[in-house]
Structures are given as C-alpha cells and as structure tokens.
C-alpha cells in the first residue's frame, strides 16, 4: 500500500524518525518544517496522507487543517500534538483531522495508525457497487455504514450527535419530529442532554447542509411541534403544481 505522505514537523530529529519509518514501509515521503510549506506541498500534488504537527512556525497545524478542509481537500490528516487536554484534541477533530496522537508516541503505533488511515482512505475512494444503505433526501446523502454525510456530492463533517439526528430524520423524510423524539435519538451520544440540545444540533446542522442557514430549505422548523427534513426540489414542484 505505497502512498505519498507529507510530514509537517518542525523538529528535525522527529521528522527524520517519522520519515525513516514511513520509507521503511514503502511510502514516498516529503518533509516540511512549517505550516505554510505543508499547504504548498498539498496544493502542488495529490498526497494521500498528511502527518501534521500542531505546534509549528508560520502557520500552526490547526490553521492548516482549517484551510485544507475549506478548500475541500480530501487527503487524510493525522495530527501530532503535545497538547493532551480533551478540548484541544476535540478541536482538531472538529476541524477535520482524521486521527491524532499525543507526544511522546511510539513510532510503531504511529505506523499502525498510518496503515489504518490509508486502508480507510482507499476503501472510501473505491466505488461502492451497492449503496442501498445510503439514505437520500434530494441532494443530501447520509451513509450510516461509513458514517458520512454529503451535500451535492461534497462531504460534510458531523459530530456523532448531529449524525444521529440527521440519519433518524432522513429515514423518514417529511415526518415532523418533536423535540422529545429527537432527544431520544441522542441518548448514548451526548453526555449532557437538555431541552436546548436538539436546537443547538439543528442550528449546527443547518450551517453544514444549508446554503443559507438562516433561511433553511432542507431542515425546517415546524413551529410548536419540532423539525422535519425535506427535499426542497419536491417542495418547489408541489408549490408550482398548485
């Protein structure tokens, strides 16, 4: 499984260690020492994986992830961080990192993580002959098996709670779900659930699946009842037929 891997690490000794282990497994490796150089290398080619240190000069790793995901770059990102607090790690994952390791780490474990990410990337890129499990509501597609969401063919990242709500509503398009019903879907996914939890998830989902989140056409509020997921194209057809 030979791949092109970019290693963005400003510690030369650490970068050399990672490079040697990757090359030992047959990968082509490009090493850069700062965030802007990492962005330039990604843009110049089609790498399969970016091993990305968080604390780097010129642009830190979190800024690099923000830019790459804003540009819809699909390469896998393995984040290396000396920050071990949960908030820092969750921020990296929320921005679009696929996996993370905290320093100091075992090079052998790093290679195992690399193999896992590359296998997943290759599998996801392969055409799926049977996608009957995919839930579709117009241009919105929810894949419960791969835990993926796409709008107009472009993947969007969702938290586990957001995904659970979206999948439940996509399974029954146009059905109006009360907040209490949606709260039931969140049990086991959100540690702290309150009456506002559903509203916050809906607001965040609209930012991800709607072109104009303040004027939603897919994820609608049914005042006094709850929410529903609908295909805006079908709604426009019904309106024109009246």
C-alpha positions as CSV (number, residue, x, y, z in Angstrom):
1,X,0.0,0.0,0.0
2,X,2.5,2.6,-1.2
3,X,1.4,6.2,-0.6
4,X,2.6,9.7,-0.8
5,X,2.9,11.1,2.7
6,X,3.7,14.7,3.7
7,X,5.3,15.0,7.2
8,X,4.9,18.5,8.6
9,X,7.1,18.7,11.7
10,X,9.5,21.5,12.8
11,X,11.6,19.2,15.0
12,X,14.3,17.9,12.5
13,X,15.0,14.8,14.6
14,X,11.4,13.9,15.0
15,X,10.7,14.5,11.3
16,X,13.7,12.3,10.3
17,X,12.5,9.5,12.6
18,X,9.0,9.5,11.1
19,X,10.4,9.7,7.5
20,X,12.6,6.6,8.1
21,X,9.7,4.6,9.5
22,X,7.4,5.6,6.6
23,X,10.0,4.9,3.9
24,X,10.7,1.5,5.5
25,X,7.1,0.7,4.8
26,X,7.5,1.7,1.2
27,X,5.9,5.2,1.2
28,X,7.1,8.2,-0.7
29,X,7.8,10.9,1.9
30,X,8.0,14.7,1.7
31,X,9.2,16.5,4.9
32,X,8.4,20.2,5.6
33,X,9.1,22.3,8.6
34,X,6.2,24.8,8.8
35,X,2.5,25.1,8.2
36,X,2.7,27.2,5.0
37,X,5.1,24.8,3.4
38,X,2.7,22.0,4.2
39,X,-0.1,23.8,2.5
40,X,2.1,24.5,-0.6
41,X,3.1,20.8,-0.8
42,X,-0.5,19.6,-0.6
43,X,-1.6,22.1,-3.3
44,X,1.2,21.1,-5.6
45,X,0.4,17.4,-5.7
46,X,-2.1,14.7,-4.7
47,X,-0.8,13.3,-1.4
48,X,-2.6,10.5,0.4
49,X,-1.8,11.5,4.0
50,X,-0.6,14.5,5.9
51,X,1.2,13.8,9.2
52,X,0.7,17.2,10.9
53,X,2.3,18.6,14.0
54,X,0.1,21.1,15.7
55,X,2.8,23.5,17.1
56,X,4.7,24.8,14.0
57,X,6.0,28.2,12.8
58,X,4.3,30.4,10.2
59,X,1.0,28.6,10.5
60,X,0.1,26.1,13.2
61,X,-1.4,22.7,12.4
62,X,-4.9,23.7,13.3
63,X,-4.8,26.6,10.8
64,X,-3.5,24.2,8.2
65,X,-6.5,21.8,8.8
66,X,-8.9,24.8,8.6
67,X,-7.6,25.8,5.2
68,X,-7.4,22.3,3.8
69,X,-11.0,21.5,4.7
70,X,-12.2,24.9,3.5
71,X,-10.6,24.0,0.1
72,X,-12.3,20.6,0.3
73,X,-9.0,18.7,0.2
74,X,-9.8,15.1,0.8
75,X,-6.5,13.7,2.0
76,X,-6.3,12.1,5.4
77,X,-4.8,14.1,8.2
78,X,-3.1,12.5,11.2
79,X,-2.5,15.2,13.9
80,X,0.5,15.1,16.2
81,X,0.2,17.2,19.3
82,X,1.8,17.8,22.6
83,X,-1.5,19.2,23.9
84,X,-3.2,16.5,25.8
85,X,-6.3,18.3,27.0
86,X,-9.6,17.0,25.7
87,X,-10.7,20.4,24.3
88,X,-7.5,20.7,22.2
89,X,-8.0,17.2,20.8
90,X,-11.7,17.7,20.1
91,X,-10.9,21.0,18.3
92,X,-8.5,19.2,16.0
93,X,-11.1,16.5,15.2
94,X,-13.9,19.0,14.8
95,X,-11.8,21.0,12.3
96,X,-11.3,17.8,10.2
97,X,-8.4,15.8,11.5
98,X,-9.0,12.1,10.9
99,X,-6.9,10.9,13.8
100,X,-4.5,12.2,16.4
101,X,-1.5,11.0,18.5
102,X,-0.1,12.8,21.6
103,X,3.6,13.3,22.1
104,X,5.6,11.4,23.0
105,X,4.4,8.5,20.9
106,X,5.6,5.1,19.7
107,X,6.8,5.1,16.1
108,X,5.4,1.6,15.7
109,X,1.9,2.8,16.9
110,X,2.2,5.7,14.5
111,X,2.8,3.3,11.6
112,X,-0.2,1.3,12.7
113,X,-2.4,4.4,12.7
114,X,-1.0,5.4,9.2
115,X,-1.9,1.9,7.8
116,X,-5.4,2.2,9.2
117,X,-6.0,5.6,7.7
118,X,-4.6,4.6,4.3
119,X,-6.8,1.5,4.2
120,X,-9.8,3.6,5.1
121,X,-9.0,6.2,2.5
122,X,-8.5,3.6,-0.2
123,X,-11.7,1.8,0.7
124,X,-13.8,5.0,0.8
125,X,-12.4,6.1,-2.6
126,X,-13.3,2.8,-4.2
127,X,-16.7,2.7,-6.0
128,X,-19.4,1.1,-3.9
129,X,-21.4,-1.4,-6.1
130,X,-24.3,-1.5,-3.7
131,X,-25.3,1.7,-1.9
132,X,-28.8,0.7,-0.9
133,X,-28.0,1.5,2.7
134,X,-27.4,5.2,1.8
135,X,-30.3,7.5,2.9
136,X,-31.0,10.2,0.3
137,X,-33.2,13.3,0.7
138,X,-32.7,15.2,-2.5
139,X,-29.1,16.2,-2.8
140,X,-28.4,15.2,0.8
141,X,-26.9,11.7,1.3
142,X,-26.4,10.0,4.7
143,X,-24.3,6.8,4.8
144,X,-25.0,5.0,8.1
145,X,-22.3,2.4,7.4
146,X,-19.5,4.7,6.7
147,X,-20.9,7.4,9.0
148,X,-20.6,10.0,6.2
149,X,-22.8,12.9,5.1
150,X,-22.6,14.7,1.7
151,X,-24.5,17.6,0.1
152,X,-24.3,17.8,-3.7
153,X,-21.6,15.2,-3.6
154,X,-19.4,17.2,-1.2
155,X,-18.7,15.6,2.2
156,X,-19.5,17.5,5.4
157,X,-18.3,16.6,8.8
158,X,-20.8,15.9,11.5
159,X,-20.5,15.1,15.2
160,X,-21.9,11.8,16.4
161,X,-25.0,13.5,17.8
162,X,-25.6,15.6,14.7
163,X,-25.2,12.5,12.5
164,X,-27.7,10.5,14.7
165,X,-30.3,13.2,14.4
166,X,-29.8,13.6,10.6
167,X,-29.9,9.9,10.0
168,X,-33.1,9.5,12.0
169,X,-34.9,12.3,10.1
170,X,-33.5,11.1,6.7
171,X,-35.0,7.7,7.3
172,X,-38.5,9.3,7.3
173,X,-38.4,12.4,5.1
174,X,-41.1,15.0,5.7
175,X,-42.1,13.5,9.0
176,X,-42.3,16.1,11.8
177,X,-40.2,15.0,14.8
178,X,-41.0,16.5,18.2
179,X,-38.0,17.6,20.3
180,X,-38.7,14.8,22.7
181,X,-38.4,12.2,19.9
182,X,-35.1,13.7,18.8
183,X,-33.8,13.8,22.3
184,X,-34.4,10.0,22.5
185,X,-32.1,9.6,19.5
186,X,-29.3,11.4,21.4
187,X,-29.1,9.1,24.3
188,X,-25.7,7.5,24.4
189,X,-24.2,10.1,22.0
190,X,-24.3,13.3,24.1
191,X,-23.2,13.2,27.7
192,X,-25.2,16.2,28.7
193,X,-28.7,16.4,27.3
194,X,-31.1,19.3,27.9
195,X,-34.1,20.7,26.2
196,X,-31.8,23.0,24.3
197,X,-29.5,20.2,23.0
198,X,-31.7,19.4,19.9
199,X,-31.9,23.1,19.0
200,X,-28.2,23.5,19.1
201,X,-27.6,20.4,16.9
202,X,-30.2,21.7,14.4
203,X,-28.5,25.1,14.3
204,X,-25.1,23.5,13.7
205,X,-26.5,21.1,11.1
206,X,-28.1,24.0,9.1
207,X,-24.7,25.6,8.9
208,X,-23.4,22.4,7.3
209,X,-26.2,21.3,4.9
210,X,-27.9,24.6,4.1
211,X,-26.7,27.3,1.6
212,X,-28.3,29.9,3.7
213,X,-28.6,28.6,7.3
214,X,-30.9,31.5,8.4
215,X,-33.3,30.6,5.5
216,X,-33.3,26.8,5.6
217,X,-34.9,24.8,2.8
218,X,-34.0,21.3,3.9
219,X,-34.0,21.2,7.7
220,X,-37.2,23.0,8.6
221,X,-38.9,24.2,11.8
222,X,-42.5,23.2,12.3
223,X,-43.5,25.8,14.8
224,X,-45.0,24.5,18.0
225,X,-44.1,20.9,17.0
226,X,-40.5,20.3,16.1
227,X,-38.4,19.7,13.0
228,X,-38.5,17.9,9.7
229,X,-36.1,17.0,6.9
230,X,-37.4,17.6,3.3
231,X,-36.3,17.7,-0.3
232,X,-36.5,21.3,-1.4
233,X,-36.9,20.3,-5.0
234,X,-40.0,18.3,-4.3
235,X,-41.4,21.2,-2.3
236,X,-40.9,23.5,-5.2
237,X,-42.6,21.1,-7.5
238,X,-45.6,20.9,-5.2
239,X,-45.8,24.6,-5.0
240,X,-45.7,25.1,-8.7
241,X,-48.4,22.5,-9.2
242,X,-50.9,24.4,-7.1
